[in-house]
Amino acid sequence: MQNALDFCSEIFVPVNDDLENALYKHLQSQSGNPYLTVENGAKEDSGATKGPTASALLDPEAPPLAQKDIKEIAKKISSAGEIGSGENLAEEVRLVLARINSRRTIHREYDGMHSLEEETFAGYRVRLERGKLGLIAGASA
């Protein structure tokens, strides 16, 4: 239980807003580039494994990353020098990435609108679409 609380507590860690905005812009501009080679990555034809792409790092639906992977990605991003400089840059980038990563674990549970649309009750689910609000049959729209 404590590990889960520690993991999710990083959502509330204060981060430098300017650095966070710069990191988001940087990751959006690098959308398809892989940031890490990990054992669980998708295999390419060459047999090499790829880690999450920059766009996947921002995706709240993506699976959570291990803390060691977050540290490695933070080092890689901060060493490129594209989002700033400073002696604590790698740690600040790690905190922003950890915050994003922590949101993933609770995103589905607490993202109110989406969780209502995904859950089925007595064979029906909610459709939250302007002009088409109501219940629909089945598990898909």
PDB file of C-alpha atoms in Angstrom:
ATOM      1  CA  MET A   1       0.000   0.000   0.000  1.00  0.00           C
ATOM      2  CA  GLN A   2       2.824   2.377   0.900  1.00  0.00           C
ATOM      3  CA  ASN A   3       4.481   1.811  -2.498  1.00  0.00           C
ATOM      4  CA  ALA A   4       1.249   2.774  -4.261  1.00  0.00           C
ATOM      5  CA  LEU A   5       0.968   5.929  -2.155  1.00  0.00           C
ATOM      6  CA  ASP A   6       4.605   6.837  -2.807  1.00  0.00           C
ATOM      7  CA  PHE A   7       4.114   6.291  -6.536  1.00  0.00           C
ATOM      8  CA  CYS A   8       0.991   8.464  -6.727  1.00  0.00           C
ATOM      9  CA  SER A   9       2.334  11.127  -4.347  1.00  0.00           C
ATOM     10  CA  GLU A  10       4.527  12.429  -7.152  1.00  0.00           C
ATOM     11  CA  ILE A  11       1.402  13.941  -8.704  1.00  0.00           C
ATOM     12  CA  PHE A  12       1.519  16.599  -5.995  1.00  0.00           C
ATOM     13  CA  VAL A  13       5.243  17.383  -6.120  1.00  0.00           C
ATOM     14  CA  PRO A  14       5.718  21.017  -7.166  1.00  0.00           C
ATOM     15  CA  VAL A  15       7.608  21.434 -10.431  1.00  0.00           C
ATOM     16  CA  ASN A  16       8.977  24.385 -12.344  1.00  0.00           C
ATOM     17  CA  ASP A  17       6.113  25.494 -14.629  1.00  0.00           C
ATOM     18  CA  ASP A  18       8.444  26.922 -17.269  1.00  0.00           C
ATOM     19  CA  LEU A  19      10.414  23.678 -17.410  1.00  0.00           C
ATOM     20  CA  GLU A  20       7.212  21.631 -17.548  1.00  0.00           C
ATOM     21  CA  ASN A  21       5.915  23.695 -20.487  1.00  0.00           C
ATOM     22  CA  ALA A  22       9.268  23.452 -22.273  1.00  0.00           C
ATOM     23  CA  LEU A  23       9.341  19.688 -21.732  1.00  0.00           C
ATOM     24  CA  TYR A  24       5.799  19.273 -23.088  1.00  0.00           C
ATOM     25  CA  LYS A  25       6.696  21.312 -26.192  1.00  0.00           C
ATOM     26  CA  HIS A  26       9.906  19.344 -26.664  1.00  0.00           C
ATOM     27  CA  LEU A  27       8.129  15.984 -26.385  1.00  0.00           C
ATOM     28  CA  GLN A  28       5.374  17.089 -28.751  1.00  0.00           C
ATOM     29  CA  SER A  29       7.968  18.139 -31.337  1.00  0.00           C
ATOM     30  CA  GLN A  30       9.705  14.758 -31.025  1.00  0.00           C
ATOM     31  CA  SER A  31       6.443  12.774 -31.292  1.00  0.00           C
ATOM     32  CA  GLY A  32       7.682   9.577 -32.983  1.00  0.00           C
ATOM     33  CA  ASN A  33      11.202   9.338 -31.595  1.00  0.00           C
ATOM     34  CA  PRO A  34      11.909   6.558 -29.078  1.00  0.00           C
ATOM     35  CA  TYR A  35      13.502   7.732 -25.862  1.00  0.00           C
ATOM     36  CA  LEU A  36      14.664   4.515 -24.343  1.00  0.00           C
ATOM     37  CA  THR A  37      15.497   0.927 -25.102  1.00  0.00           C
ATOM     38  CA  VAL A  38      13.748  -1.323 -22.623  1.00  0.00           C
ATOM     39  CA  GLU A  39      13.172  -5.073 -22.376  1.00  0.00           C
ATOM     40  CA  ASN A  40       9.390  -4.739 -22.646  1.00  0.00           C
ATOM     41  CA  GLY A  41       9.424  -2.485 -25.716  1.00  0.00           C
ATOM     42  CA  ALA A  42       7.935  -3.273 -29.116  1.00  0.00           C
ATOM     43  CA  LYS A  43      10.283  -5.332 -31.278  1.00  0.00           C
ATOM     44  CA  GLU A  44      11.442  -4.046 -34.616  1.00  0.00           C
ATOM     45  CA  ASP A  45      12.359  -6.259 -37.574  1.00  0.00           C
ATOM     46  CA  SER A  46      16.006  -6.100 -36.497  1.00  0.00           C
ATOM     47  CA  GLY A  47      15.143  -7.685 -33.155  1.00  0.00           C
ATOM     48  CA  ALA A  48      16.069  -4.543 -31.246  1.00  0.00           C
ATOM     49  CA  THR A  49      13.571  -3.273 -28.717  1.00  0.00           C
ATOM     50  CA  LYS A  50      12.275   0.263 -28.555  1.00  0.00           C
ATOM     51  CA  GLY A  51      11.039   2.139 -25.568  1.00  0.00           C
ATOM     52  CA  PRO A  52       8.243   4.678 -25.369  1.00  0.00           C
ATOM     53  CA  THR A  53       8.080   7.389 -27.988  1.00  0.00           C
ATOM     54  CA  ALA A  54       7.941  11.024 -26.978  1.00  0.00           C
ATOM     55  CA  SER A  55       4.197  11.147 -27.651  1.00  0.00           C
ATOM     56  CA  ALA A  56       3.681   8.014 -25.535  1.00  0.00           C
ATOM     57  CA  LEU A  57       5.416   9.748 -22.626  1.00  0.00           C
ATOM     58  CA  LEU A  58       2.571  12.302 -22.630  1.00  0.00           C
ATOM     59  CA  ASP A  59      -0.246   9.766 -23.149  1.00  0.00           C
ATOM     60  CA  PRO A  60      -2.346   9.271 -19.979  1.00  0.00           C
ATOM     61  CA  GLU A  61      -3.613   5.943 -21.383  1.00  0.00           C
ATOM     62  CA  ALA A  62      -0.098   4.490 -21.813  1.00  0.00           C
ATOM     63  CA  PRO A  63       1.153   1.941 -19.291  1.00  0.00           C
ATOM     64  CA  PRO A  64       3.175   3.352 -16.376  1.00  0.00           C
ATOM     65  CA  LEU A  65       6.956   3.374 -16.673  1.00  0.00           C
ATOM     66  CA  ALA A  66       9.413   2.000 -14.124  1.00  0.00           C
ATOM     67  CA  GLN A  67      11.244   4.608 -12.045  1.00  0.00           C
ATOM     68  CA  LYS A  68      14.618   3.514 -13.483  1.00  0.00           C
ATOM     69  CA  ASP A  69      13.286   4.141 -17.005  1.00  0.00           C
ATOM     70  CA  ILE A  70      12.042   7.596 -16.003  1.00  0.00           C
ATOM     71  CA  LYS A  71      15.491   8.439 -14.628  1.00  0.00           C
ATOM     72  CA  GLU A  72      17.184   7.266 -17.827  1.00  0.00           C
ATOM     73  CA  ILE A  73      14.787   9.245 -20.040  1.00  0.00           C
ATOM     74  CA  ALA A  74      15.245  12.351 -17.859  1.00  0.00           C
ATOM     75  CA  LYS A  75      19.037  12.091 -18.212  1.00  0.00           C
ATOM     76  CA  LYS A  76      18.762  11.714 -21.980  1.00  0.00           C
ATOM     77  CA  ILE A  77      16.415  14.694 -22.359  1.00  0.00           C
ATOM     78  CA  SER A  78      18.388  16.972 -20.028  1.00  0.00           C
ATOM     79  CA  SER A  79      21.741  16.096 -21.609  1.00  0.00           C
ATOM     80  CA  ALA A  80      20.440  17.130 -25.051  1.00  0.00           C
ATOM     81  CA  GLY A  81      20.278  20.726 -23.764  1.00  0.00           C
ATOM     82  CA  GLU A  82      17.137  21.554 -25.730  1.00  0.00           C
ATOM     83  CA  ILE A  83      14.902  22.463 -22.796  1.00  0.00           C
ATOM     84  CA  GLY A  84      17.255  24.382 -20.569  1.00  0.00           C
ATOM     85  CA  SER A  85      20.344  24.007 -18.457  1.00  0.00           C
ATOM     86  CA  GLY A  86      21.379  23.818 -14.853  1.00  0.00           C
ATOM     87  CA  GLU A  87      22.873  21.387 -12.410  1.00  0.00           C
ATOM     88  CA  ASN A  88      19.478  20.050 -11.248  1.00  0.00           C
ATOM     89  CA  LEU A  89      17.913  19.843 -14.718  1.00  0.00           C
ATOM     90  CA  ALA A  90      17.900  16.026 -14.862  1.00  0.00           C
ATOM     91  CA  GLU A  91      16.164  15.841 -11.483  1.00  0.00           C
ATOM     92  CA  GLU A  92      13.610  18.487 -12.449  1.00  0.00           C
ATOM     93  CA  VAL A  93      12.855  16.669 -15.711  1.00  0.00           C
ATOM     94  CA  ARG A  94      12.551  13.421 -13.736  1.00  0.00           C
ATOM     95  CA  LEU A  95       9.997  15.060 -11.426  1.00  0.00           C
ATOM     96  CA  VAL A  96       7.888  16.252 -14.373  1.00  0.00           C
ATOM     97  CA  LEU A  97       8.031  12.812 -16.014  1.00  0.00           C
ATOM     98  CA  ALA A  98       7.241  11.121 -12.687  1.00  0.00           C
ATOM     99  CA  ARG A  99       4.236  13.415 -12.277  1.00  0.00           C
ATOM    100  CA  ILE A 100       2.938  12.450 -15.727  1.00  0.00           C
ATOM    101  CA  ASN A 101       3.621   8.788 -14.976  1.00  0.00           C
ATOM    102  CA  SER A 102       1.775   8.952 -11.650  1.00  0.00           C
ATOM    103  CA  ARG A 103      -1.306  10.382 -13.324  1.00  0.00           C
ATOM    104  CA  ARG A 104      -1.522   7.270 -15.490  1.00  0.00           C
ATOM    105  CA  THR A 105      -2.304   4.976 -12.593  1.00  0.00           C
ATOM    106  CA  ILE A 106      -5.275   6.989 -11.429  1.00  0.00           C
ATOM    107  CA  HIS A 107      -6.380   8.460 -14.768  1.00  0.00           C
ATOM    108  CA  ARG A 108      -9.032   5.861 -15.577  1.00  0.00           C
ATOM    109  CA  GLU A 109     -10.463   5.799 -12.073  1.00  0.00           C
ATOM    110  CA  TYR A 110     -10.823   9.527 -11.632  1.00  0.00           C
ATOM    111  CA  ASP A 111     -11.263  10.895 -15.114  1.00  0.00           C
ATOM    112  CA  GLY A 112     -14.996  11.203 -14.474  1.00  0.00           C
ATOM    113  CA  MET A 113     -16.447  11.496 -17.942  1.00  0.00           C
ATOM    114  CA  HIS A 114     -14.405   8.738 -19.517  1.00  0.00           C
ATOM    115  CA  SER A 115     -14.997   6.238 -16.722  1.00  0.00           C
ATOM    116  CA  LEU A 116     -18.760   6.752 -17.061  1.00  0.00           C
ATOM    117  CA  GLU A 117     -18.566   6.022 -20.779  1.00  0.00           C
ATOM    118  CA  GLU A 118     -16.501   2.871 -20.276  1.00  0.00           C
ATOM    119  CA  GLU A 119     -18.544   1.150 -17.568  1.00  0.00           C
ATOM    120  CA  THR A 120     -21.536  -1.005 -18.492  1.00  0.00           C
ATOM    121  CA  PHE A 121     -24.529  -1.319 -16.159  1.00  0.00           C
ATOM    122  CA  ALA A 122     -27.290  -3.876 -16.830  1.00  0.00           C
ATOM    123  CA  GLY A 123     -26.223  -4.055 -20.474  1.00  0.00           C
ATOM    124  CA  TYR A 124     -26.171  -0.286 -21.006  1.00  0.00           C
ATOM    125  CA  ARG A 125     -23.549   2.398 -20.872  1.00  0.00           C
ATOM    126  CA  VAL A 126     -23.679   6.180 -20.850  1.00  0.00           C
ATOM    127  CA  ARG A 127     -23.163   8.177 -24.036  1.00  0.00           C
ATOM    128  CA  LEU A 128     -21.859  11.648 -23.190  1.00  0.00           C
ATOM    129  CA  GLU A 129     -22.028  13.329 -26.554  1.00  0.00           C
ATOM    130  CA  ARG A 130     -23.588  16.726 -27.161  1.00  0.00           C
ATOM    131  CA  GLY A 131     -27.044  16.256 -28.646  1.00  0.00           C
ATOM    132  CA  LYS A 132     -26.960  12.470 -28.121  1.00  0.00           C
ATOM    133  CA  LEU A 133     -26.886  12.176 -24.321  1.00  0.00           C
ATOM    134  CA  GLY A 134     -28.367   8.950 -23.016  1.00  0.00           C
ATOM    135  CA  LEU A 135     -27.927   5.221 -22.532  1.00  0.00           C
ATOM    136  CA  ILE A 136     -26.837   2.876 -25.287  1.00  0.00           C
ATOM    137  CA  ALA A 137     -26.790  -0.912 -25.386  1.00  0.00           C
ATOM    138  CA  GLY A 138     -23.595  -2.901 -25.220  1.00  0.00           C
ATOM    139  CA  ALA A 139     -19.986  -2.230 -24.401  1.00  0.00           C
ATOM    140  CA  SER A 140     -19.088  -0.129 -27.456  1.00  0.00           C
ATOM    141  CA  ALA A 141     -20.407   3.037 -29.031  1.00  0.00           C
TER     142      ALA A 141
END
